[in-house]
CSV table of C-alpha atoms in Angstrom, one decimal:
chain,number,residue,atom,x,y,z
T,1,MET,CA,12.1,110.8,-41.8
T,2,VAL,CA,10.7,109.1,-38.7
T,3,GLU,CA,10.2,112.4,-37.0
T,4,PHE,CA,8.5,113.8,-40.0
T,5,LYS,CA,6.0,110.9,-40.0
T,6,HIS,CA,5.3,111.4,-36.3
T,7,THR,CA,4.7,115.1,-36.9
T,8,LEU,CA,2.4,114.3,-39.9
T,9,LEU,CA,0.5,111.7,-37.8
T,10,ALA,CA,0.0,114.2,-35.0
T,11,LEU,CA,-1.2,116.8,-37.4
T,12,THR,CA,-3.7,114.3,-39.0
T,13,VAL,CA,-5.1,113.4,-35.6
T,14,ALA,CA,-5.5,117.0,-34.7
T,15,MET,CA,-7.3,117.8,-37.9
T,16,GLY,CA,-9.5,114.8,-37.3
T,17,LEU,CA,-10.4,116.0,-33.9
T,18,GLY,CA,-11.5,119.2,-35.7
T,19,ALA,CA,-14.7,117.3,-36.7
T,20,CYS,CA,-15.8,117.7,-33.1
T,21,ALA,CA,-17.3,120.9,-31.8
T,22,VAL,CA,-18.0,121.6,-28.1
T,23,GLY,CA,-21.1,123.2,-27.0
T,24,PRO,CA,-24.8,122.3,-27.6
T,25,ASP,CA,-26.2,121.7,-31.1
T,26,TYR,CA,-29.3,123.8,-31.7
T,27,GLN,CA,-32.7,122.1,-31.6
T,28,ARG,CA,-35.9,124.1,-32.0
T,29,PRO,CA,-37.7,124.3,-28.7
T,30,ALA,CA,-41.1,122.7,-28.4
T,31,SER,CA,-43.9,125.2,-28.7
T,32,PRO,CA,-47.1,124.4,-26.8
T,33,LEU,CA,-49.4,125.8,-29.5
T,34,PRO,CA,-52.9,124.5,-30.0
T,35,GLN,CA,-53.7,122.4,-33.1
T,36,GLN,CA,-56.1,125.0,-34.4
T,37,PHE,CA,-56.9,128.7,-33.8
T,38,GLY,CA,-60.0,129.5,-31.8
T,39,GLU,CA,-61.8,130.6,-34.9
T,40,ASN,CA,-62.6,128.4,-37.9
T,41,THR,CA,-60.0,129.1,-40.6
T,42,ASP,CA,-58.7,127.9,-43.9
T,43,SER,CA,-55.5,126.1,-43.2
T,44,LYS,CA,-54.5,125.3,-46.7
T,45,ALA,CA,-54.5,128.5,-48.7
T,46,ALA,CA,-51.4,130.7,-48.8
T,47,VAL,CA,-51.3,134.4,-47.8
T,48,ASP,CA,-50.4,136.8,-50.6
T,49,ALA,CA,-47.1,138.5,-49.7
T,50,GLN,CA,-48.5,141.7,-51.3
T,51,TRP,CA,-51.8,141.5,-49.5
T,52,TRP,CA,-52.5,145.2,-49.8
T,53,LYS,CA,-53.1,144.8,-53.5
T,54,GLN,CA,-56.5,143.3,-52.7
T,55,PHE,CA,-57.8,146.8,-52.1
T,56,LYS,CA,-57.2,147.4,-55.8
T,57,ASP,CA,-56.0,151.0,-55.1
T,58,ALA,CA,-53.2,152.2,-57.3
T,59,GLN,CA,-52.5,155.1,-54.9
T,60,LEU,CA,-52.0,152.7,-52.0
T,61,ASP,CA,-49.7,150.5,-54.1
T,62,GLN,CA,-47.5,153.4,-55.0
T,63,LEU,CA,-47.3,154.6,-51.4
T,64,ILE,CA,-46.2,151.2,-50.1
T,65,ASP,CA,-43.7,150.8,-53.0
T,66,ALA,CA,-42.3,154.2,-52.1
T,67,ALA,CA,-42.1,153.3,-48.4
T,68,LEU,CA,-40.2,150.1,-49.0
T,69,ALA,CA,-37.8,152.0,-51.2
T,70,HIS,CA,-37.2,155.2,-49.3
T,71,ASN,CA,-38.2,154.7,-45.7
T,72,THR,CA,-35.1,155.5,-43.5
T,73,ASP,CA,-35.8,152.5,-41.2
T,74,ILE,CA,-35.7,150.2,-44.2
T,75,GLN,CA,-32.5,151.7,-45.4
T,76,LYS,CA,-30.9,151.2,-42.0
T,77,ALA,CA,-32.1,147.6,-41.9
T,78,LEU,CA,-30.5,147.0,-45.3
T,79,ALA,CA,-27.2,148.5,-44.1
T,80,ARG,CA,-27.4,146.2,-41.1
T,81,ILE,CA,-27.7,143.2,-43.4
T,82,GLU,CA,-24.6,144.4,-45.3
T,83,GLU,CA,-22.8,144.6,-42.0
T,84,SER,CA,-23.8,141.2,-40.8
T,85,ASP,CA,-22.9,139.6,-44.1
T,86,ALA,CA,-19.4,141.2,-43.8
T,87,VAL,CA,-19.1,139.8,-40.2
T,88,LEU,CA,-20.1,136.3,-41.6
T,89,ARG,CA,-17.4,136.5,-44.3
T,90,GLU,CA,-14.9,137.4,-41.6
T,91,ALA,CA,-16.0,134.5,-39.4
T,92,THR,CA,-15.8,132.1,-42.4
T,93,ALA,CA,-12.2,133.3,-43.2
T,94,THR,CA,-11.0,132.2,-39.7
T,95,LEU,CA,-11.5,128.6,-40.8
T,96,PHE,CA,-8.6,128.9,-43.2
T,97,PRO,CA,-4.9,129.8,-42.8
T,98,GLN,CA,-3.8,133.3,-43.1
T,99,ILE,CA,-1.0,133.8,-45.6
T,100,ASP,CA,1.1,137.0,-45.7
T,101,LEU,CA,4.0,138.3,-47.8
T,102,ASP,CA,6.7,140.3,-46.2
T,103,ALA,CA,9.5,142.0,-48.3
T,104,SER,CA,12.2,144.5,-47.3
T,105,GLY,CA,15.3,145.9,-48.7
T,106,ASN,CA,17.9,148.2,-47.1
T,107,ARG,CA,21.3,149.7,-47.8
T,108,SER,CA,23.7,150.7,-45.0
T,109,ARG,CA,27.3,151.8,-44.5
T,110,VAL,CA,29.6,151.0,-41.5
T,111,THR,CA,32.7,152.8,-40.4
T,112,THR,CA,36.1,152.1,-42.0
T,113,THR,CA,38.2,153.7,-39.2
T,114,GLY,CA,37.0,151.7,-36.2
T,115,SER,CA,38.7,148.9,-34.4
T,116,ASN,CA,37.4,146.4,-36.9
T,117,PRO,CA,37.6,148.0,-40.3
T,118,VAL,CA,35.9,146.3,-43.2
T,119,SER,CA,36.8,146.4,-46.9
T,120,THR,CA,33.3,147.0,-48.1
T,121,PRO,CA,31.6,149.4,-45.8
T,122,VAL,CA,28.5,149.7,-48.0
T,123,ARG,CA,26.2,146.8,-47.6
T,124,ASN,CA,22.8,145.7,-49.1
T,125,ASN,CA,20.3,143.3,-47.7
T,126,PHE,CA,17.2,142.1,-49.4
T,127,ARG,CA,14.6,139.8,-47.9
T,128,GLY,CA,11.3,138.4,-49.1
T,129,ALA,CA,9.2,135.6,-47.5
T,130,PHE,CA,5.7,134.2,-47.4
T,131,SER,CA,4.4,133.4,-43.9
T,132,ALA,CA,1.4,131.4,-42.9
T,133,SER,CA,-0.4,130.9,-39.6
T,134,TRP,CA,-3.4,128.7,-38.8
T,135,GLU,CA,-5.1,127.9,-35.5
T,136,LEU,CA,-6.5,124.4,-35.7
T,137,ASP,CA,-10.2,124.3,-35.1
T,138,ILE,CA,-10.0,121.2,-32.9
T,139,TRP,CA,-12.8,122.2,-30.5
T,140,GLY,CA,-15.0,123.9,-33.1
T,141,LYS,CA,-14.4,127.5,-31.8
T,142,ALA,CA,-14.2,128.9,-35.4
T,143,ARG,CA,-17.1,126.8,-36.6
T,144,ARG,CA,-19.3,127.9,-33.7
T,145,GLY,CA,-18.2,131.5,-34.4
T,146,LYS,CA,-19.3,131.0,-38.0
T,147,GLU,CA,-22.5,129.5,-36.8
T,148,TYR,CA,-23.1,132.5,-34.6
T,149,ALA,CA,-22.3,135.0,-37.4
T,150,ASP,CA,-24.6,133.1,-39.8
T,151,ALA,CA,-27.5,133.2,-37.4
T,152,GLN,CA,-26.9,136.9,-36.8
T,153,ALA,CA,-27.0,137.5,-40.6
T,154,GLN,CA,-30.3,135.6,-40.8
T,155,SER,CA,-31.6,137.6,-37.9
T,156,SER,CA,-30.9,140.9,-39.6
T,157,ARG,CA,-32.7,139.6,-42.7
T,158,TYR,CA,-35.8,138.6,-40.7
T,159,ALA,CA,-35.7,141.9,-38.9
T,160,LYS,CA,-35.8,143.7,-42.2
T,161,ASP,CA,-38.7,141.5,-43.4
T,162,ALA,CA,-40.6,142.2,-40.1
T,163,LEU,CA,-40.0,145.9,-40.5
T,164,ALA,CA,-41.2,145.8,-44.1
T,165,LEU,CA,-44.3,144.0,-43.1
T,166,SER,CA,-45.0,146.4,-40.2
T,167,LEU,CA,-44.3,149.4,-42.5
T,168,ALA,CA,-46.7,148.1,-45.2
T,169,GLY,CA,-49.3,147.7,-42.4
T,170,ASN,CA,-48.7,151.2,-41.1
T,171,VAL,CA,-48.9,152.8,-44.5
T,172,THR,CA,-52.1,150.9,-45.3
T,173,GLN,CA,-53.7,151.8,-41.9
T,174,THR,CA,-52.7,155.4,-42.3
T,175,TYR,CA,-54.0,155.5,-45.9
T,176,LEU,CA,-57.3,154.0,-44.9
T,177,THR,CA,-57.5,156.6,-42.1
T,178,LEU,CA,-57.0,159.3,-44.7
T,179,ARG,CA,-59.7,157.9,-46.9
T,180,SER,CA,-62.0,157.7,-43.8
T,181,LEU,CA,-61.4,161.3,-43.1
T,182,ASP,CA,-62.2,162.1,-46.8
T,183,ALA,CA,-65.5,160.4,-46.4
T,184,LEU,CA,-66.2,162.2,-43.1
T,185,ILE,CA,-65.3,165.5,-44.7
T,186,VAL,CA,-67.8,164.8,-47.5
T,187,ILE,CA,-70.5,163.9,-45.0
T,188,ALA,CA,-69.7,167.0,-42.9
T,189,ARG,CA,-69.9,169.3,-46.0
T,190,ASP,CA,-73.3,167.7,-46.9
T,191,SER,CA,-74.4,168.2,-43.3
T,192,LEU,CA,-73.2,171.8,-43.3
T,193,ASN,CA,-75.1,172.5,-46.5
T,194,SER,CA,-78.2,170.9,-45.1
T,195,ARG,CA,-78.0,172.8,-41.8
T,196,ARG,CA,-77.5,176.1,-43.7
T,197,GLU,CA,-80.6,175.3,-45.7
T,198,SER,CA,-82.4,174.6,-42.4
T,199,LEU,CA,-81.1,177.9,-41.0
T,200,ASP,CA,-82.4,179.8,-44.0
T,201,LEU,CA,-85.7,178.1,-43.8
T,202,THR,CA,-86.0,178.7,-40.0
T,203,SER,CA,-85.1,182.4,-40.5
T,204,ARG,CA,-87.9,182.8,-43.1
T,205,ARG,CA,-90.3,181.0,-40.8
T,206,ASN,CA,-89.3,183.3,-38.0
T,207,LYS,CA,-90.0,186.3,-40.1
T,208,GLY,CA,-93.3,184.9,-41.0
T,209,GLY,CA,-94.1,184.4,-37.3
T,210,ILE,CA,-94.1,180.6,-37.5
T,211,ALA,CA,-90.7,179.8,-35.9
T,212,SER,CA,-89.4,181.3,-32.7
T,213,GLN,CA,-86.1,183.2,-32.3
T,214,LEU,CA,-84.9,180.2,-30.2
T,215,ASP,CA,-85.3,178.0,-33.3
T,216,VAL,CA,-83.1,180.5,-35.2
T,217,GLN,CA,-80.4,180.5,-32.5
T,218,GLN,CA,-80.4,176.7,-32.4
T,219,ALA,CA,-80.1,176.5,-36.2
T,220,THR,CA,-77.2,179.1,-36.1
T,221,LEU,CA,-75.4,177.1,-33.4
T,222,SER,CA,-75.9,173.9,-35.4
T,223,VAL,CA,-74.2,175.5,-38.4
T,224,ALA,CA,-71.3,176.7,-36.3
T,225,ASN,CA,-70.8,173.3,-34.7
T,226,VAL,CA,-70.7,171.6,-38.1
T,227,GLN,CA,-68.2,174.2,-39.4
T,228,ARG,CA,-66.0,173.5,-36.4
T,229,GLN,CA,-66.2,169.7,-37.0
T,230,LEU,CA,-65.4,170.2,-40.7
T,231,LEU,CA,-62.3,172.3,-39.9
T,232,THR,CA,-61.2,169.7,-37.3
T,233,LEU,CA,-61.5,166.9,-39.9
T,234,GLN,CA,-59.5,168.9,-42.5
T,235,GLN,CA,-56.8,169.5,-39.9
T,236,GLN,CA,-56.7,165.7,-39.1
T,237,ARG,CA,-56.5,164.9,-42.8
T,238,ALA,CA,-53.5,167.3,-43.3
T,239,LEU,CA,-51.7,165.7,-40.3
T,240,THR,CA,-52.5,162.2,-41.6
T,241,GLU,CA,-51.1,163.2,-45.0
T,242,GLN,CA,-47.9,164.3,-43.3
T,243,GLN,CA,-47.6,161.0,-41.5
T,244,LEU,CA,-47.8,159.2,-44.8
T,245,ALA,CA,-45.2,161.5,-46.2
T,246,LEU,CA,-42.9,160.5,-43.3
T,247,LEU,CA,-43.6,156.8,-43.7
T,248,THR,CA,-42.9,156.9,-47.5
T,249,GLY,CA,-39.9,159.2,-47.3
T,250,GLN,CA,-41.7,161.8,-49.5
T,251,LEU,CA,-41.9,165.0,-47.5
T,252,GLY,CA,-43.7,166.9,-50.3
T,253,LEU,CA,-46.4,164.3,-50.6
T,254,GLN,CA,-49.9,165.4,-51.6
T,255,ILE,CA,-52.7,163.0,-52.0
T,256,ALA,CA,-55.9,163.9,-53.8
T,257,SER,CA,-59.2,163.3,-52.0
T,258,GLY,CA,-60.9,159.9,-52.2
T,259,ASP,CA,-63.5,157.9,-50.4
T,260,ILE,CA,-63.0,154.7,-48.4
T,261,ARG,CA,-66.5,153.6,-49.4
T,262,SER,CA,-65.2,153.1,-53.0
T,263,LEU,CA,-62.5,150.6,-51.9
T,264,PRO,CA,-63.4,146.9,-52.4
T,265,LEU,CA,-63.5,144.8,-49.2
T,266,PRO,CA,-60.6,142.4,-49.4
T,267,THR,CA,-61.2,138.7,-48.8
T,268,THR,CA,-60.4,137.3,-45.4
T,269,PRO,CA,-56.8,135.9,-45.5
T,270,PRO,CA,-56.3,132.4,-44.4
T,271,ALA,CA,-54.7,132.1,-41.0
T,272,GLY,CA,-53.2,128.6,-41.6
T,273,LEU,CA,-52.2,126.3,-38.7
T,274,PRO,CA,-50.7,127.6,-35.5
T,275,SER,CA,-47.6,125.6,-36.1
T,276,GLN,CA,-47.1,127.5,-39.4
T,277,LEU,CA,-46.5,130.7,-37.5
T,278,LEU,CA,-43.0,129.5,-36.8
T,279,GLU,CA,-42.2,129.7,-40.5
T,280,ALA,CA,-44.5,132.4,-41.7
T,281,ARG,CA,-43.9,135.2,-39.2
T,282,PRO,CA,-40.5,137.1,-39.7
T,283,ASP,CA,-40.5,138.3,-36.1
T,284,VAL,CA,-40.7,134.7,-34.9
T,285,ARG,CA,-37.9,133.7,-37.3
T,286,GLN,CA,-35.8,136.6,-36.1
T,287,ALA,CA,-36.3,135.5,-32.4
T,288,GLU,CA,-35.3,132.0,-33.4
T,289,SER,CA,-32.2,133.2,-35.2
T,290,ASP,CA,-31.2,135.2,-32.1
T,291,LEU,CA,-31.6,132.0,-30.1
T,292,ILE,CA,-29.5,130.0,-32.5
T,293,ALA,CA,-26.8,132.7,-32.3
T,294,ALA,CA,-26.8,132.6,-28.5
T,295,ASN,CA,-26.6,128.8,-28.6
T,296,ALA,CA,-23.5,129.0,-30.8
T,297,ARG,CA,-21.9,131.5,-28.5
T,298,ILE,CA,-22.0,128.9,-25.7
T,299,GLY,CA,-19.8,126.7,-27.9
T,300,VAL,CA,-17.3,129.5,-28.5
T,301,ALA,CA,-17.1,130.2,-24.8
T,302,LYS,CA,-16.6,126.5,-24.0
T,303,ALA,CA,-13.9,126.1,-26.7
T,304,ASN,CA,-11.8,128.8,-24.9
T,305,LEU,CA,-11.5,126.4,-21.9
T,306,PHE,CA,-9.5,123.9,-24.0
T,307,PRO,CA,-6.0,124.2,-25.4
T,308,ALA,CA,-5.5,126.1,-28.7
T,309,ILE,CA,-3.0,124.7,-31.2
T,310,SER,CA,-1.6,126.9,-34.0
T,311,LEU,CA,0.8,126.2,-36.9
T,312,THR,CA,3.2,128.8,-38.2
T,313,GLY,CA,5.6,128.7,-41.1
T,314,SER,CA,7.5,130.9,-43.5
T,315,PHE,CA,9.4,130.4,-46.7
T,316,GLY,CA,11.5,132.9,-48.8
T,317,GLY,CA,14.9,134.2,-49.4
T,318,GLU,CA,17.5,136.7,-48.1
T,319,SER,CA,20.6,137.9,-49.8
T,320,ARG,CA,22.9,140.9,-50.2
T,321,GLU,CA,22.1,141.1,-53.9
T,322,LEU,CA,18.6,141.3,-55.3
T,323,ASN,CA,19.5,139.0,-58.2
T,324,ASP,CA,20.5,136.3,-55.7
T,325,LEU,CA,17.3,136.5,-53.7
T,326,MET,CA,15.7,133.4,-55.4
T,327,THR,CA,18.8,131.2,-55.5
T,328,SER,CA,19.0,128.1,-53.3
T,329,GLY,CA,21.7,129.5,-51.2
T,330,SER,CA,19.5,132.5,-50.2
T,331,ARG,CA,16.6,130.3,-49.2
T,332,ILE,CA,15.2,130.7,-45.7
T,333,TRP,CA,12.3,128.9,-44.0
T,334,ALA,CA,10.9,128.2,-40.6
T,335,GLY,CA,8.0,126.2,-39.1
T,336,GLY,CA,6.6,125.7,-35.7
T,337,VAL,CA,3.7,124.6,-33.5
T,338,GLY,CA,2.2,126.8,-30.8
T,339,LEU,CA,0.1,125.7,-27.8
T,340,HIS,CA,-1.9,127.9,-25.6
T,341,LEU,CA,-3.6,126.4,-22.6
T,342,PRO,CA,-5.4,128.4,-19.8
T,343,VAL,CA,-4.2,127.1,-16.4
T,344,PHE,CA,-5.1,129.6,-13.7
T,345,ASP,CA,-7.6,132.3,-14.6
T,346,PHE,CA,-9.5,132.3,-11.3
T,347,GLY,CA,-12.8,131.4,-13.0
T,348,ARG,CA,-12.8,134.0,-15.7
T,349,LEU,CA,-13.4,131.7,-18.6
T,350,SER,CA,-16.0,129.6,-16.8
T,351,ALA,CA,-17.8,132.8,-15.8
T,352,ARG,CA,-17.9,133.9,-19.4
T,353,THR,CA,-19.4,130.5,-20.3
T,354,ASP,CA,-22.0,130.9,-17.6
T,355,GLN,CA,-22.8,134.4,-19.1
T,356,THR,CA,-23.5,132.9,-22.5
T,357,VAL,CA,-25.7,130.2,-21.0
T,358,ALA,CA,-27.7,132.8,-19.1
T,359,GLN,CA,-28.0,134.9,-22.3
T,360,GLN,CA,-29.3,131.9,-24.2
T,361,LYS,CA,-32.0,131.3,-21.5
T,362,GLN,CA,-33.1,135.0,-21.9
T,363,LEU,CA,-33.4,134.6,-25.7
T,364,LEU,CA,-35.2,131.3,-25.3
T,365,ALA,CA,-37.8,133.1,-23.2
T,366,ASN,CA,-37.9,135.8,-25.8
T,367,TYR,CA,-38.5,133.3,-28.6
T,368,GLN,CA,-41.3,131.6,-26.6
T,369,ARG,CA,-42.9,135.0,-26.0
T,370,SER,CA,-42.8,135.9,-29.7
T,371,VAL,CA,-44.5,132.6,-30.6
T,372,GLN,CA,-47.2,133.3,-28.0
T,373,ASN,CA,-47.7,136.9,-29.2
T,374,ALA,CA,-47.9,135.7,-32.8
T,375,PHE,CA,-50.7,133.2,-31.9
T,376,VAL,CA,-52.6,135.8,-29.9
T,377,ASP,CA,-52.3,138.4,-32.7
T,378,VAL,CA,-53.7,136.0,-35.3
T,379,ASN,CA,-56.5,134.8,-33.0
T,380,ASN,CA,-57.5,138.3,-32.1
T,381,ALA,CA,-57.5,139.3,-35.8
T,382,LEU,CA,-59.7,136.3,-36.6
T,383,ILE,CA,-62.2,137.3,-33.9
T,384,LYS,CA,-62.4,140.9,-35.2
T,385,VAL,CA,-62.8,139.7,-38.8
T,386,ARG,CA,-65.6,137.3,-37.8
T,387,HIS,CA,-67.5,140.1,-36.0
T,388,SER,CA,-66.7,143.0,-38.4
T,389,ALA,CA,-69.2,141.8,-41.1
T,390,ASP,CA,-72.0,141.7,-38.6
T,391,MET,CA,-71.0,145.1,-37.1
T,392,GLU,CA,-70.8,146.7,-40.6
T,393,ALA,CA,-74.3,145.4,-41.4
T,394,ALA,CA,-75.7,146.7,-38.2
T,395,ALA,CA,-74.0,150.1,-38.8
T,396,GLN,CA,-75.5,150.3,-42.3
T,397,SER,CA,-78.9,149.6,-40.9
T,398,ALA,CA,-78.4,152.3,-38.3
T,399,VAL,CA,-77.5,154.8,-41.1
T,400,ASN,CA,-80.6,153.9,-43.1
T,401,ALA,CA,-82.8,154.3,-40.0
T,402,ALA,CA,-81.1,157.6,-39.1
T,403,ASP,CA,-81.6,158.9,-42.6
T,404,SER,CA,-85.3,158.1,-42.5
T,405,THR,CA,-85.6,159.7,-39.1
T,406,LEU,CA,-83.9,162.8,-40.3
T,407,LYS,CA,-86.2,163.1,-43.3
T,408,LEU,CA,-89.2,162.6,-41.1
T,409,ALA,CA,-88.0,165.2,-38.5
T,410,ASN,CA,-87.6,167.8,-41.3
T,411,ILE,CA,-91.1,167.0,-42.6
T,412,ARG,CA,-92.6,167.3,-39.2
T,413,TYR,CA,-90.8,170.6,-38.5
T,414,ASN,CA,-91.7,172.1,-41.8
T,415,ALA,CA,-95.3,171.2,-41.2
T,416,GLY,CA,-95.2,172.8,-37.8
T,417,TYR,CA,-95.7,169.6,-35.8
T,418,SER,CA,-92.4,169.7,-33.9
T,419,GLN,CA,-89.7,172.0,-32.5
T,420,PHE,CA,-86.4,172.5,-34.3
T,421,LEU,CA,-84.7,170.7,-31.5
T,422,GLU,CA,-86.1,167.4,-32.9
T,423,VAL,CA,-84.4,168.1,-36.2
T,424,LEU,CA,-81.1,168.8,-34.5
T,425,ILE,CA,-81.3,165.6,-32.6
T,426,ALA,CA,-82.0,163.7,-35.8
T,427,GLN,CA,-79.1,165.3,-37.6
T,428,GLY,CA,-76.7,164.4,-34.7
T,429,THR,CA,-77.9,160.8,-34.8
T,430,TYR,CA,-77.5,160.7,-38.5
T,431,ASN,CA,-73.9,162.0,-38.3
T,432,ASP,CA,-73.0,159.6,-35.5
T,433,ALA,CA,-74.4,156.7,-37.5
T,434,TRP,CA,-72.2,157.5,-40.5
T,435,LEU,CA,-69.2,157.9,-38.3
T,436,ASN,CA,-69.7,154.5,-36.9
T,437,LEU,CA,-70.1,152.9,-40.3
T,438,ILE,CA,-67.0,154.5,-41.7
T,439,GLN,CA,-64.9,153.5,-38.7
């Protein structure tokens, strides 16, 4: 009885020590971010998770929904989440004992003519027992392992969120490129019709002796150049449509023509405070989860330097007759304590610990870089947004001026006050102005 109490006391002390865990506890690194972005922003409003709906374009909404549902990279990321969740369940299970059931039955016959004959040569033997084993988590190895697996599971989720955000941005950008090409195709067709009319007019003027043959050749060349530009734009549109098909996982995708000029200009999203980037950006959260996982691995490596204590036990029955297997006389049991202590490994375990520390330093640098990149990305976007309105207004003014210039050039040429080259220059300026506005 005294020995049992001593054993129980030792077990209680060992389990009490299990509240300790070697290795560093994670603390978020300090990020030297400014209090505000370089541009004046609204720091209170929240960003809509489905920001693309501000364009109020049903076709764009359908494309992004399809991409999030069918894109192969998204599907791979979802499978990675399933894998990391399974790894986490396995790591959690190591905190508890493993219980197994072993059962066997056999029938054998021994010789009756040997030196030691037996009266019953045929024998039966039945055995069934539960066995359990449990490694006490005194130094927190299992808990650090669970912490590592949990951080990896979170990292896989943030990776998927970052991928989905990037995918939505790529689909939106590609779709807007498609609509820009649609607008340019419309402008190119209008320009082609206008230049064909100019060619027809110039040909008639040439026959009447008013325009020179050089004017006719210049007008013909102008028509050919616009035709080439139109074919190039149509080719670019087809390739852009194929890119959208790949992004959305719809290889037979066909999108009707539209015009980017019909899309409403979305409101400028609030940037928030720089400190909010740590919570808002999934790529930053992923980098932090990877850092947490690396931090936990240090604890796992350090726990391997300490002795490991395991408990084993079994309980069951063994008899020659199956009916007697559960009787008290057939009962069997065993119990024990195991100790594993590394003594001389010539620095292997300490080297592995140093490896995990070095890996943690690498991921710390990666986390800090992701925070810095996020800040620069937002600040650059704010700068572009602030200047884009002025640039658009200037581009629209250029279009209006180029349109007036082109009309005046046609009037002057038709009245015989200028050469056709002046019309060509005005048409080129007009097309360039529209290109700048659409871009």
